[in-house]
Amino acid sequence: MFMGEFRHNIDAKGRLIIPSKLREQCGESVVITRGFDGCLALYTQEGWNDYYQKLQTLPKTKKDARNFVRIITSRASECEFDKLGRVNIPNVLRLEGKLEKECIIVGVGDHVEIWNQILWDEYYNTNKDNFDEISESLDGFDL
């Protein structure tokens, strides 16, 4: 399970260190694609295969389902770790996630999210004060 929040800089070539605490669970390569709420999503190969299988269950006769699958898979990229524990994030994904320098890497259970630091700070600060209301809105979910 991925968890924690880590701050790292992406370099001019698009290389980002994935913290060893997270990297140890990844194997030799990962899949990075568009995430939700403005971030990128990083999956292990196994996690990506599971996610992709779920995508394949969406009804191909529904335009929104086709659009969703296209958007998620068209820019998905398999990325290998270099000797320093970095992944090279393709430019098209860096633009998608607005990654310029300061990044936040967040473990969210079954995958990792990569955020522009400013966007993450805004997202977190906006939602942290609503934590109790958010939890109450999750019908059928009891901790």
Short mmCIF file of N, CA and C in Angstrom, two decimals:
data_model
loop_
_atom_site.label_atom_id
_atom_site.label_comp_id
_atom_site.label_asym_id
_atom_site.label_seq_id
_atom_site.Cartn_x
_atom_site.Cartn_y
_atom_site.Cartn_z
N MET A 1 0.84 -1.17 0.00
CA MET A 1 0.00 0.00 0.00
C MET A 1 0.89 1.24 0.00
N PHE A 2 0.54 2.18 -0.84
CA PHE A 2 1.27 3.44 -0.92
C PHE A 2 0.65 4.45 0.03
N MET A 3 1.50 5.13 0.81
CA MET A 3 1.01 6.19 1.67
C MET A 3 2.14 7.17 1.97
N GLY A 4 1.76 8.35 2.38
CA GLY A 4 2.72 9.38 2.72
C GLY A 4 2.73 10.51 1.70
N GLU A 5 3.37 11.60 2.10
CA GLU A 5 3.51 12.79 1.25
C GLU A 5 4.99 13.17 1.22
N PHE A 6 5.50 13.38 0.00
CA PHE A 6 6.92 13.65 -0.19
C PHE A 6 7.09 14.82 -1.14
N ARG A 7 8.06 15.67 -0.87
CA ARG A 7 8.33 16.84 -1.71
C ARG A 7 9.66 16.65 -2.43
N HIS A 8 9.60 16.73 -3.77
CA HIS A 8 10.80 16.59 -4.59
C HIS A 8 10.67 17.54 -5.79
N ASN A 9 11.81 17.88 -6.36
CA ASN A 9 11.82 18.72 -7.55
C ASN A 9 11.98 17.86 -8.80
N ILE A 10 11.30 18.27 -9.85
CA ILE A 10 11.48 17.65 -11.15
C ILE A 10 12.54 18.48 -11.89
N ASP A 11 13.46 17.82 -12.56
CA ASP A 11 14.51 18.58 -13.23
C ASP A 11 14.08 18.99 -14.64
N ALA A 12 14.92 19.76 -15.31
CA ALA A 12 14.59 20.30 -16.63
C ALA A 12 14.36 19.21 -17.68
N LYS A 13 14.92 18.02 -17.46
CA LYS A 13 14.73 16.90 -18.38
C LYS A 13 13.50 16.07 -18.05
N GLY A 14 12.77 16.44 -17.00
CA GLY A 14 11.56 15.73 -16.64
C GLY A 14 11.78 14.55 -15.73
N ARG A 15 12.94 14.50 -15.07
CA ARG A 15 13.24 13.39 -14.17
C ARG A 15 12.81 13.75 -12.75
N LEU A 16 12.12 12.82 -12.13
CA LEU A 16 11.61 13.02 -10.78
C LEU A 16 11.98 11.83 -9.92
N ILE A 17 12.57 12.10 -8.76
CA ILE A 17 12.89 11.02 -7.81
C ILE A 17 11.61 10.53 -7.17
N ILE A 18 11.42 9.24 -7.21
CA ILE A 18 10.32 8.60 -6.47
C ILE A 18 10.95 8.09 -5.17
N PRO A 19 10.43 8.53 -4.03
CA PRO A 19 11.04 8.15 -2.75
C PRO A 19 11.18 6.63 -2.61
N SER A 20 12.29 6.22 -2.00
CA SER A 20 12.58 4.78 -1.89
C SER A 20 11.46 4.05 -1.17
N LYS A 21 10.81 4.70 -0.22
CA LYS A 21 9.71 4.08 0.52
C LYS A 21 8.58 3.65 -0.43
N LEU A 22 8.38 4.41 -1.48
CA LEU A 22 7.36 4.07 -2.49
C LEU A 22 7.95 3.20 -3.59
N ARG A 23 9.16 3.54 -4.01
CA ARG A 23 9.81 2.86 -5.13
C ARG A 23 10.01 1.37 -4.86
N GLU A 24 10.27 1.01 -3.60
CA GLU A 24 10.49 -0.40 -3.24
C GLU A 24 9.30 -1.28 -3.61
N GLN A 25 8.12 -0.70 -3.72
CA GLN A 25 6.91 -1.46 -4.03
C GLN A 25 6.62 -1.52 -5.53
N CYS A 26 7.45 -0.86 -6.34
CA CYS A 26 7.12 -0.65 -7.75
C CYS A 26 7.72 -1.63 -8.74
N GLY A 27 8.80 -2.28 -8.44
CA GLY A 27 9.49 -3.08 -9.45
C GLY A 27 10.38 -2.18 -10.29
N GLU A 28 10.69 -2.61 -11.51
CA GLU A 28 11.63 -1.88 -12.35
C GLU A 28 11.00 -0.76 -13.16
N SER A 29 9.69 -0.84 -13.37
CA SER A 29 9.02 0.20 -14.15
C SER A 29 7.61 0.42 -13.62
N VAL A 30 7.06 1.56 -14.00
CA VAL A 30 5.72 1.95 -13.59
C VAL A 30 4.99 2.52 -14.80
N VAL A 31 3.70 2.69 -14.67
CA VAL A 31 2.90 3.36 -15.70
C VAL A 31 2.41 4.67 -15.10
N ILE A 32 2.64 5.75 -15.83
CA ILE A 32 2.17 7.07 -15.41
C ILE A 32 1.17 7.56 -16.42
N THR A 33 0.07 8.09 -15.93
CA THR A 33 -0.99 8.59 -16.79
C THR A 33 -1.68 9.76 -16.12
N ARG A 34 -2.66 10.29 -16.78
CA ARG A 34 -3.44 11.38 -16.21
C ARG A 34 -4.21 10.86 -15.01
N GLY A 35 -4.23 11.65 -13.95
CA GLY A 35 -5.01 11.30 -12.78
C GLY A 35 -6.23 12.20 -12.70
N PHE A 36 -6.82 12.27 -11.54
CA PHE A 36 -7.98 13.12 -11.31
C PHE A 36 -7.56 14.39 -10.57
N ASP A 37 -8.35 15.43 -10.70
CA ASP A 37 -8.19 16.68 -9.95
C ASP A 37 -6.89 17.42 -10.29
N GLY A 38 -6.30 17.14 -11.45
CA GLY A 38 -5.14 17.87 -11.90
C GLY A 38 -3.79 17.22 -11.64
N CYS A 39 -3.78 16.00 -11.14
CA CYS A 39 -2.52 15.33 -10.85
C CYS A 39 -2.23 14.25 -11.90
N LEU A 40 -1.06 13.65 -11.79
CA LEU A 40 -0.73 12.46 -12.57
C LEU A 40 -0.86 11.26 -11.64
N ALA A 41 -1.15 10.10 -12.22
CA ALA A 41 -1.28 8.87 -11.44
C ALA A 41 -0.17 7.91 -11.85
N LEU A 42 0.49 7.34 -10.87
CA LEU A 42 1.57 6.38 -11.09
C LEU A 42 1.11 5.03 -10.55
N TYR A 43 1.17 4.00 -11.41
CA TYR A 43 0.74 2.65 -11.05
C TYR A 43 1.90 1.67 -11.21
N THR A 44 1.95 0.67 -10.36
CA THR A 44 2.84 -0.46 -10.61
C THR A 44 2.31 -1.16 -11.86
N GLN A 45 3.10 -2.04 -12.45
CA GLN A 45 2.62 -2.79 -13.61
C GLN A 45 1.38 -3.60 -13.24
N GLU A 46 1.41 -4.23 -12.08
CA GLU A 46 0.25 -5.02 -11.64
C GLU A 46 -0.96 -4.12 -11.39
N GLY A 47 -0.73 -2.98 -10.75
CA GLY A 47 -1.82 -2.04 -10.49
C GLY A 47 -2.42 -1.49 -11.77
N TRP A 48 -1.55 -1.20 -12.76
CA TRP A 48 -2.04 -0.72 -14.05
C TRP A 48 -2.86 -1.80 -14.74
N ASN A 49 -2.38 -3.04 -14.72
CA ASN A 49 -3.14 -4.13 -15.34
C ASN A 49 -4.52 -4.28 -14.71
N ASP A 50 -4.59 -4.18 -13.38
CA ASP A 50 -5.89 -4.24 -12.69
C ASP A 50 -6.79 -3.09 -13.13
N TYR A 51 -6.23 -1.88 -13.16
CA TYR A 51 -6.98 -0.69 -13.55
C TYR A 51 -7.47 -0.82 -15.00
N TYR A 52 -6.57 -1.27 -15.87
CA TYR A 52 -6.93 -1.42 -17.28
C TYR A 52 -8.05 -2.44 -17.45
N GLN A 53 -8.00 -3.53 -16.70
CA GLN A 53 -9.08 -4.53 -16.77
C GLN A 53 -10.42 -3.91 -16.40
N LYS A 54 -10.43 -3.03 -15.41
CA LYS A 54 -11.67 -2.33 -15.03
C LYS A 54 -12.12 -1.40 -16.15
N LEU A 55 -11.16 -0.73 -16.79
CA LEU A 55 -11.52 0.14 -17.91
C LEU A 55 -12.19 -0.65 -19.02
N GLN A 56 -11.75 -1.87 -19.25
CA GLN A 56 -12.29 -2.70 -20.31
C GLN A 56 -13.73 -3.15 -20.04
N THR A 57 -14.19 -3.01 -18.78
CA THR A 57 -15.57 -3.38 -18.48
C THR A 57 -16.54 -2.24 -18.75
N LEU A 58 -16.02 -1.05 -19.04
CA LEU A 58 -16.91 0.07 -19.36
C LEU A 58 -17.62 -0.20 -20.69
N PRO A 59 -18.87 0.22 -20.80
CA PRO A 59 -19.63 -0.08 -22.03
C PRO A 59 -19.10 0.71 -23.24
N LYS A 60 -18.64 -0.02 -24.23
CA LYS A 60 -18.08 0.62 -25.42
C LYS A 60 -19.13 1.34 -26.26
N THR A 61 -20.39 1.09 -25.96
CA THR A 61 -21.47 1.77 -26.68
C THR A 61 -21.77 3.15 -26.09
N LYS A 62 -21.16 3.48 -24.97
CA LYS A 62 -21.37 4.78 -24.32
C LYS A 62 -20.23 5.72 -24.67
N LYS A 63 -20.58 6.87 -25.22
CA LYS A 63 -19.57 7.84 -25.66
C LYS A 63 -18.68 8.28 -24.50
N ASP A 64 -19.24 8.58 -23.33
CA ASP A 64 -18.44 9.01 -22.18
C ASP A 64 -17.44 7.94 -21.76
N ALA A 65 -17.84 6.69 -21.83
CA ALA A 65 -16.93 5.60 -21.48
C ALA A 65 -15.77 5.53 -22.48
N ARG A 66 -16.08 5.64 -23.77
CA ARG A 66 -15.02 5.63 -24.79
C ARG A 66 -14.08 6.81 -24.60
N ASN A 67 -14.64 7.98 -24.34
CA ASN A 67 -13.82 9.17 -24.13
C ASN A 67 -12.91 9.01 -22.92
N PHE A 68 -13.45 8.48 -21.84
CA PHE A 68 -12.68 8.30 -20.61
C PHE A 68 -11.50 7.36 -20.86
N VAL A 69 -11.76 6.23 -21.50
CA VAL A 69 -10.70 5.25 -21.77
C VAL A 69 -9.64 5.86 -22.69
N ARG A 70 -10.06 6.59 -23.70
CA ARG A 70 -9.10 7.22 -24.61
C ARG A 70 -8.19 8.21 -23.87
N ILE A 71 -8.79 9.04 -23.04
CA ILE A 71 -8.02 10.06 -22.33
C ILE A 71 -7.02 9.42 -21.38
N ILE A 72 -7.44 8.38 -20.67
CA ILE A 72 -6.56 7.71 -19.70
C ILE A 72 -5.44 6.95 -20.40
N THR A 73 -5.76 6.23 -21.46
CA THR A 73 -4.76 5.35 -22.09
C THR A 73 -3.90 6.05 -23.13
N SER A 74 -4.39 7.09 -23.77
CA SER A 74 -3.63 7.70 -24.87
C SER A 74 -2.33 8.32 -24.40
N ARG A 75 -2.30 8.81 -23.20
CA ARG A 75 -1.07 9.45 -22.71
C ARG A 75 -0.38 8.62 -21.63
N ALA A 76 -0.87 7.44 -21.39
CA ALA A 76 -0.21 6.55 -20.42
C ALA A 76 1.17 6.19 -20.95
N SER A 77 2.12 6.14 -20.04
CA SER A 77 3.49 5.87 -20.46
C SER A 77 4.18 4.96 -19.45
N GLU A 78 4.83 3.91 -19.97
CA GLU A 78 5.63 3.06 -19.10
C GLU A 78 6.97 3.76 -18.87
N CYS A 79 7.34 3.91 -17.62
CA CYS A 79 8.57 4.62 -17.26
C CYS A 79 9.42 3.72 -16.38
N GLU A 80 10.70 3.64 -16.72
CA GLU A 80 11.64 2.84 -15.94
C GLU A 80 12.41 3.73 -14.98
N PHE A 81 12.83 3.15 -13.87
CA PHE A 81 13.65 3.87 -12.90
C PHE A 81 15.09 3.87 -13.36
N ASP A 82 15.77 5.01 -13.19
CA ASP A 82 17.20 5.04 -13.47
C ASP A 82 17.96 4.64 -12.20
N LYS A 83 19.27 4.69 -12.24
CA LYS A 83 20.11 4.26 -11.11
C LYS A 83 19.90 5.11 -9.87
N LEU A 84 19.39 6.33 -10.05
CA LEU A 84 19.18 7.24 -8.92
C LEU A 84 17.75 7.21 -8.39
N GLY A 85 16.93 6.29 -8.94
CA GLY A 85 15.55 6.17 -8.47
C GLY A 85 14.61 7.20 -9.07
N ARG A 86 14.99 7.72 -10.24
CA ARG A 86 14.15 8.72 -10.91
C ARG A 86 13.38 8.08 -12.06
N VAL A 87 12.23 8.66 -12.36
CA VAL A 87 11.50 8.32 -13.58
C VAL A 87 11.52 9.56 -14.47
N ASN A 88 11.59 9.33 -15.77
CA ASN A 88 11.55 10.42 -16.72
C ASN A 88 10.11 10.55 -17.20
N ILE A 89 9.45 11.60 -16.77
CA ILE A 89 8.05 11.80 -17.12
C ILE A 89 7.98 12.50 -18.47
N PRO A 90 7.29 11.90 -19.45
CA PRO A 90 7.20 12.51 -20.77
C PRO A 90 6.63 13.93 -20.71
N ASN A 91 7.09 14.77 -21.64
CA ASN A 91 6.68 16.17 -21.65
C ASN A 91 5.17 16.35 -21.69
N VAL A 92 4.48 15.52 -22.49
CA VAL A 92 3.03 15.66 -22.61
C VAL A 92 2.35 15.46 -21.24
N LEU A 93 2.89 14.57 -20.42
CA LEU A 93 2.34 14.36 -19.08
C LEU A 93 2.76 15.47 -18.12
N ARG A 94 3.98 15.97 -18.27
CA ARG A 94 4.40 17.10 -17.42
C ARG A 94 3.49 18.30 -17.67
N LEU A 95 3.15 18.53 -18.93
CA LEU A 95 2.23 19.62 -19.24
C LEU A 95 0.85 19.35 -18.66
N GLU A 96 0.39 18.12 -18.78
CA GLU A 96 -0.92 17.73 -18.26
C GLU A 96 -1.01 17.98 -16.75
N GLY A 97 0.06 17.65 -16.03
CA GLY A 97 0.07 17.82 -14.58
C GLY A 97 0.63 19.15 -14.11
N LYS A 98 0.96 20.02 -15.07
CA LYS A 98 1.53 21.34 -14.75
C LYS A 98 2.77 21.21 -13.85
N LEU A 99 3.59 20.20 -14.15
CA LEU A 99 4.79 19.96 -13.36
C LEU A 99 5.93 20.80 -13.94
N GLU A 100 6.42 21.71 -13.12
CA GLU A 100 7.50 22.59 -13.56
C GLU A 100 8.75 22.42 -12.71
N LYS A 101 8.63 22.48 -11.42
CA LYS A 101 9.80 22.31 -10.55
C LYS A 101 9.41 21.56 -9.28
N GLU A 102 8.72 22.23 -8.38
CA GLU A 102 8.38 21.63 -7.09
C GLU A 102 7.17 20.71 -7.23
N CYS A 103 7.35 19.47 -6.82
CA CYS A 103 6.29 18.47 -6.95
C CYS A 103 6.00 17.84 -5.58
N ILE A 104 4.80 17.35 -5.46
CA ILE A 104 4.39 16.59 -4.29
C ILE A 104 4.03 15.19 -4.77
N ILE A 105 4.58 14.20 -4.10
CA ILE A 105 4.32 12.80 -4.43
C ILE A 105 3.51 12.24 -3.26
N VAL A 106 2.32 11.75 -3.56
CA VAL A 106 1.39 11.33 -2.52
C VAL A 106 1.01 9.87 -2.72
N GLY A 107 1.18 9.07 -1.68
CA GLY A 107 0.71 7.69 -1.72
C GLY A 107 -0.76 7.66 -1.37
N VAL A 108 -1.57 7.06 -2.23
CA VAL A 108 -3.02 7.02 -2.00
C VAL A 108 -3.55 5.58 -2.07
N GLY A 109 -2.86 4.68 -1.41
CA GLY A 109 -3.33 3.30 -1.35
C GLY A 109 -2.83 2.46 -2.49
N ASP A 110 -3.65 2.34 -3.54
CA ASP A 110 -3.30 1.44 -4.65
C ASP A 110 -2.44 2.09 -5.73
N HIS A 111 -2.19 3.40 -5.62
CA HIS A 111 -1.34 4.08 -6.58
C HIS A 111 -0.72 5.32 -5.93
N VAL A 112 0.08 6.01 -6.72
CA VAL A 112 0.77 7.22 -6.26
C VAL A 112 0.30 8.37 -7.14
N GLU A 113 0.11 9.54 -6.53
CA GLU A 113 -0.23 10.72 -7.29
C GLU A 113 0.97 11.68 -7.31
N ILE A 114 1.16 12.35 -8.44
CA ILE A 114 2.22 13.33 -8.59
C ILE A 114 1.54 14.67 -8.88
N TRP A 115 1.78 15.63 -8.00
CA TRP A 115 1.11 16.93 -8.07
C TRP A 115 2.10 18.07 -8.25
N ASN A 116 1.69 19.11 -8.92
CA ASN A 116 2.34 20.40 -8.86
C ASN A 116 2.15 20.88 -7.41
N GLN A 117 3.22 21.35 -6.78
CA GLN A 117 3.14 21.71 -5.36
C GLN A 117 2.06 22.74 -5.05
N ILE A 118 1.94 23.76 -5.87
CA ILE A 118 0.94 24.80 -5.62
C ILE A 118 -0.46 24.21 -5.72
N LEU A 119 -0.70 23.39 -6.75
CA LEU A 119 -2.03 22.78 -6.91
C LEU A 119 -2.35 21.84 -5.75
N TRP A 120 -1.35 21.06 -5.28
CA TRP A 120 -1.57 20.17 -4.14
C TRP A 120 -1.91 20.96 -2.89
N ASP A 121 -1.13 21.99 -2.61
CA ASP A 121 -1.38 22.79 -1.41
C ASP A 121 -2.77 23.40 -1.44
N GLU A 122 -3.19 23.90 -2.60
CA GLU A 122 -4.55 24.46 -2.74
C GLU A 122 -5.59 23.38 -2.53
N TYR A 123 -5.39 22.23 -3.18
CA TYR A 123 -6.34 21.12 -3.05
C TYR A 123 -6.47 20.67 -1.59
N TYR A 124 -5.32 20.43 -0.97
CA TYR A 124 -5.34 19.92 0.40
C TYR A 124 -5.97 20.94 1.36
N ASN A 125 -5.56 22.19 1.25
CA ASN A 125 -6.08 23.22 2.16
C ASN A 125 -7.56 23.45 1.96
N THR A 126 -8.05 23.32 0.74
CA THR A 126 -9.48 23.47 0.48
C THR A 126 -10.29 22.33 1.07
N ASN A 127 -9.74 21.12 1.03
CA ASN A 127 -10.50 19.95 1.43
C ASN A 127 -10.28 19.50 2.87
N LYS A 128 -9.18 19.86 3.50
CA LYS A 128 -8.89 19.36 4.85
C LYS A 128 -9.92 19.84 5.87
N ASP A 129 -10.42 21.06 5.71
CA ASP A 129 -11.39 21.59 6.67
C ASP A 129 -12.78 20.97 6.49
N ASN A 130 -13.00 20.32 5.37
CA ASN A 130 -14.28 19.66 5.09
C ASN A 130 -14.20 18.16 5.31
N PHE A 131 -13.16 17.69 5.95
CA PHE A 131 -12.94 16.26 6.11
C PHE A 131 -14.13 15.55 6.74
N ASP A 132 -14.68 16.09 7.80
CA ASP A 132 -15.81 15.45 8.46
C ASP A 132 -17.03 15.40 7.55
N GLU A 133 -17.32 16.49 6.84
CA GLU A 133 -18.46 16.53 5.93
C GLU A 133 -18.27 15.55 4.77
N ILE A 134 -17.04 15.48 4.27
CA ILE A 134 -16.75 14.55 3.18
C ILE A 134 -16.99 13.12 3.64
N SER A 135 -16.52 12.78 4.84
CA SER A 135 -16.69 11.42 5.34
C SER A 135 -18.16 11.08 5.55
N GLU A 136 -18.95 12.05 5.98
CA GLU A 136 -20.38 11.81 6.18
C GLU A 136 -21.11 11.58 4.86
N SER A 137 -20.59 12.14 3.77
CA SER A 137 -21.26 12.02 2.48
C SER A 137 -21.01 10.68 1.80
N LEU A 138 -20.13 9.87 2.35
CA LEU A 138 -19.80 8.58 1.74
C LEU A 138 -20.76 7.52 2.24
N ASP A 139 -21.90 7.43 1.58
CA ASP A 139 -22.93 6.46 1.97
C ASP A 139 -22.42 5.04 1.94
N GLY A 140 -22.76 4.28 2.95
CA GLY A 140 -22.40 2.87 2.98
C GLY A 140 -20.96 2.62 3.37
N PHE A 141 -20.25 3.65 3.77
CA PHE A 141 -18.85 3.51 4.14
C PHE A 141 -18.73 3.78 5.62
N ASP A 142 -18.33 2.76 6.36
CA ASP A 142 -18.23 2.90 7.80
C ASP A 142 -16.85 2.43 8.26
N LEU A 143 -16.15 3.29 8.96
CA LEU A 143 -14.84 2.91 9.48
C LEU A 143 -14.93 2.46 10.90
#
